[in-house]
Amino acid sequence: MAGIVHFSRYFLWMEQAEHEFLDSRGLGVMVEHNGNRYGLPRVSATCDYLAPARYRDILSIGVSVVEIGRSSIRYVFDFVVAGKTVARGAITVCFCAITPSGIASHPLPDWFREKLGNGA
């Protein structure tokens, strides 16, 4: 319409950036370890828009882990065009065990914390 990026695209880009971030560390939003299955459902997602990104802009996305709790991870995403931050988003996920009876919050295991590191 106005030649600017629709606000909803940032949420898709945050998810894609999170997947690439985890993949680069040998992790994922769904992982299996010692026969157990785990997932990272979102519990919060926000985005603040600081300036418009326009059609054909080249957008870079920086991912940082800013908080690691007992079972939660909070990421911040900086969207940059030509050296200028145009948006900043955040996602909080909860590490959960997936069993036949459902999903439930589970403490982040040491093996996951070690691979996660301290962010990008």
Tab-separated table of C-alpha atoms in Angstrom:
chain	number	residue	atom	x	y	z
A	1	MET	CA	0.000	0.000	0.000
A	2	ALA	CA	2.343	2.728	1.197
A	3	GLY	CA	5.502	0.898	0.148
A	4	ILE	CA	6.440	0.130	3.754
A	5	VAL	CA	6.796	-3.231	5.451
A	6	HIS	CA	3.593	-4.450	7.103
A	7	PHE	CA	3.954	-4.655	10.881
A	8	SER	CA	3.139	-8.372	10.984
A	9	ARG	CA	6.199	-9.300	8.885
A	10	TYR	CA	8.502	-8.446	11.782
A	11	PHE	CA	7.014	-11.282	13.837
A	12	LEU	CA	7.670	-13.775	11.036
A	13	TRP	CA	11.229	-12.468	10.707
A	14	MET	CA	11.805	-12.772	14.460
A	15	GLU	CA	10.716	-16.395	14.341
A	16	GLN	CA	12.940	-17.120	11.341
A	17	ALA	CA	15.911	-15.398	13.012
A	18	GLU	CA	15.328	-17.390	16.207
A	19	HIS	CA	15.282	-20.654	14.218
A	20	GLU	CA	18.532	-19.746	12.444
A	21	PHE	CA	20.115	-18.671	15.742
A	22	LEU	CA	19.219	-21.978	17.419
A	23	ASP	CA	20.187	-24.034	14.344
A	24	SER	CA	23.629	-22.401	14.360
A	25	ARG	CA	24.123	-23.792	17.874
A	26	GLY	CA	22.912	-27.311	17.116
A	27	LEU	CA	19.564	-26.637	18.788
A	28	GLY	CA	16.042	-25.985	17.551
A	29	VAL	CA	12.588	-24.964	18.694
A	30	MET	CA	11.841	-28.704	18.827
A	31	VAL	CA	14.627	-30.934	20.173
A	32	GLU	CA	15.058	-34.520	21.261
A	33	HIS	CA	17.591	-35.490	23.897
A	34	ASN	CA	18.056	-38.925	25.474
A	35	GLY	CA	14.668	-40.038	24.160
A	36	ASN	CA	12.817	-37.005	25.540
A	37	ARG	CA	11.120	-34.332	23.421
A	38	TYR	CA	11.198	-30.626	24.197
A	39	GLY	CA	9.771	-27.490	22.623
A	40	LEU	CA	9.938	-23.718	22.991
A	41	PRO	CA	6.424	-22.254	22.761
A	42	ARG	CA	6.152	-18.471	22.821
A	43	VAL	CA	4.731	-16.818	25.908
A	44	SER	CA	5.292	-13.215	24.789
A	45	ALA	CA	6.092	-11.383	21.547
A	46	THR	CA	6.393	-7.625	21.069
A	47	CYS	CA	7.780	-5.218	18.514
A	48	ASP	CA	8.405	-1.475	18.636
A	49	TYR	CA	8.596	0.316	15.299
A	50	LEU	CA	11.092	3.172	15.260
A	51	ALA	CA	11.154	4.049	11.553
A	52	PRO	CA	9.625	2.528	8.426
A	53	ALA	CA	11.376	-0.185	6.460
A	54	ARG	CA	10.500	0.166	2.801
A	55	TYR	CA	10.026	-2.127	-0.140
A	56	ARG	CA	13.443	-3.316	-1.394
A	57	ASP	CA	15.320	-2.191	1.730
A	58	ILE	CA	18.038	-4.595	2.797
A	59	LEU	CA	17.235	-5.482	6.374
A	60	SER	CA	19.687	-7.029	8.856
A	61	ILE	CA	18.428	-8.743	11.990
A	62	GLY	CA	20.564	-9.021	15.107
A	63	VAL	CA	19.582	-11.619	17.711
A	64	SER	CA	20.605	-11.392	21.362
A	65	VAL	CA	19.739	-13.569	24.324
A	66	VAL	CA	19.075	-11.020	27.045
A	67	GLU	CA	17.676	-13.200	29.808
A	68	ILE	CA	17.766	-16.866	30.712
A	69	GLY	CA	15.486	-17.959	33.528
A	70	ARG	CA	14.700	-21.306	35.110
A	71	SER	CA	12.744	-22.405	32.039
A	72	SER	CA	12.512	-19.233	29.948
A	73	ILE	CA	14.613	-17.488	27.329
A	74	ARG	CA	14.121	-13.877	26.252
A	75	TYR	CA	15.495	-12.760	22.897
A	76	VAL	CA	15.792	-9.226	21.537
A	77	PHE	CA	15.839	-8.612	17.784
A	78	ASP	CA	17.265	-5.439	16.243
A	79	PHE	CA	16.092	-4.689	12.702
A	80	VAL	CA	18.609	-2.491	10.900
A	81	VAL	CA	18.458	-0.765	7.502
A	82	ALA	CA	21.565	1.095	6.283
A	83	GLY	CA	22.995	1.268	9.807
A	84	LYS	CA	19.774	2.600	11.353
A	85	THR	CA	17.638	0.564	13.758
A	86	VAL	CA	14.105	0.653	12.356
A	87	ALA	CA	12.484	-1.754	14.821
A	88	ARG	CA	13.235	-3.698	17.974
A	89	GLY	CA	11.337	-6.817	18.902
A	90	ALA	CA	11.393	-9.322	21.730
A	91	ILE	CA	10.216	-12.876	22.199
A	92	THR	CA	10.046	-14.862	25.416
A	93	VAL	CA	9.838	-18.639	25.106
A	94	CYS	CA	9.309	-21.329	27.716
A	95	PHE	CA	11.294	-24.571	27.604
A	96	CYS	CA	8.724	-27.378	27.806
A	97	ALA	CA	8.785	-31.151	27.993
A	98	ILE	CA	6.471	-32.780	25.449
A	99	THR	CA	4.880	-36.031	26.612
A	100	PRO	CA	1.881	-38.096	25.493
A	101	SER	CA	-0.145	-36.383	28.221
A	102	GLY	CA	0.712	-32.855	27.026
A	103	ILE	CA	3.329	-30.163	27.443
A	104	ALA	CA	4.633	-28.660	30.664
A	105	SER	CA	7.283	-26.163	31.660
A	106	HIS	CA	10.614	-27.833	32.365
A	107	PRO	CA	13.856	-26.373	33.773
A	108	LEU	CA	16.392	-25.560	31.058
A	109	PRO	CA	18.880	-28.428	31.146
A	110	ASP	CA	22.607	-27.763	31.330
A	111	TRP	CA	23.208	-29.267	27.860
A	112	PHE	CA	20.767	-26.746	26.351
A	113	ARG	CA	22.215	-23.801	28.310
A	114	GLU	CA	25.757	-24.706	27.227
A	115	LYS	CA	24.838	-24.839	23.534
A	116	LEU	CA	22.765	-21.666	23.822
A	117	GLY	CA	25.755	-19.722	25.129
A	118	ASN	CA	25.321	-16.064	25.965
A	119	GLY	CA	23.669	-14.910	22.763
A	120	ALA	CA	24.810	-13.602	19.419
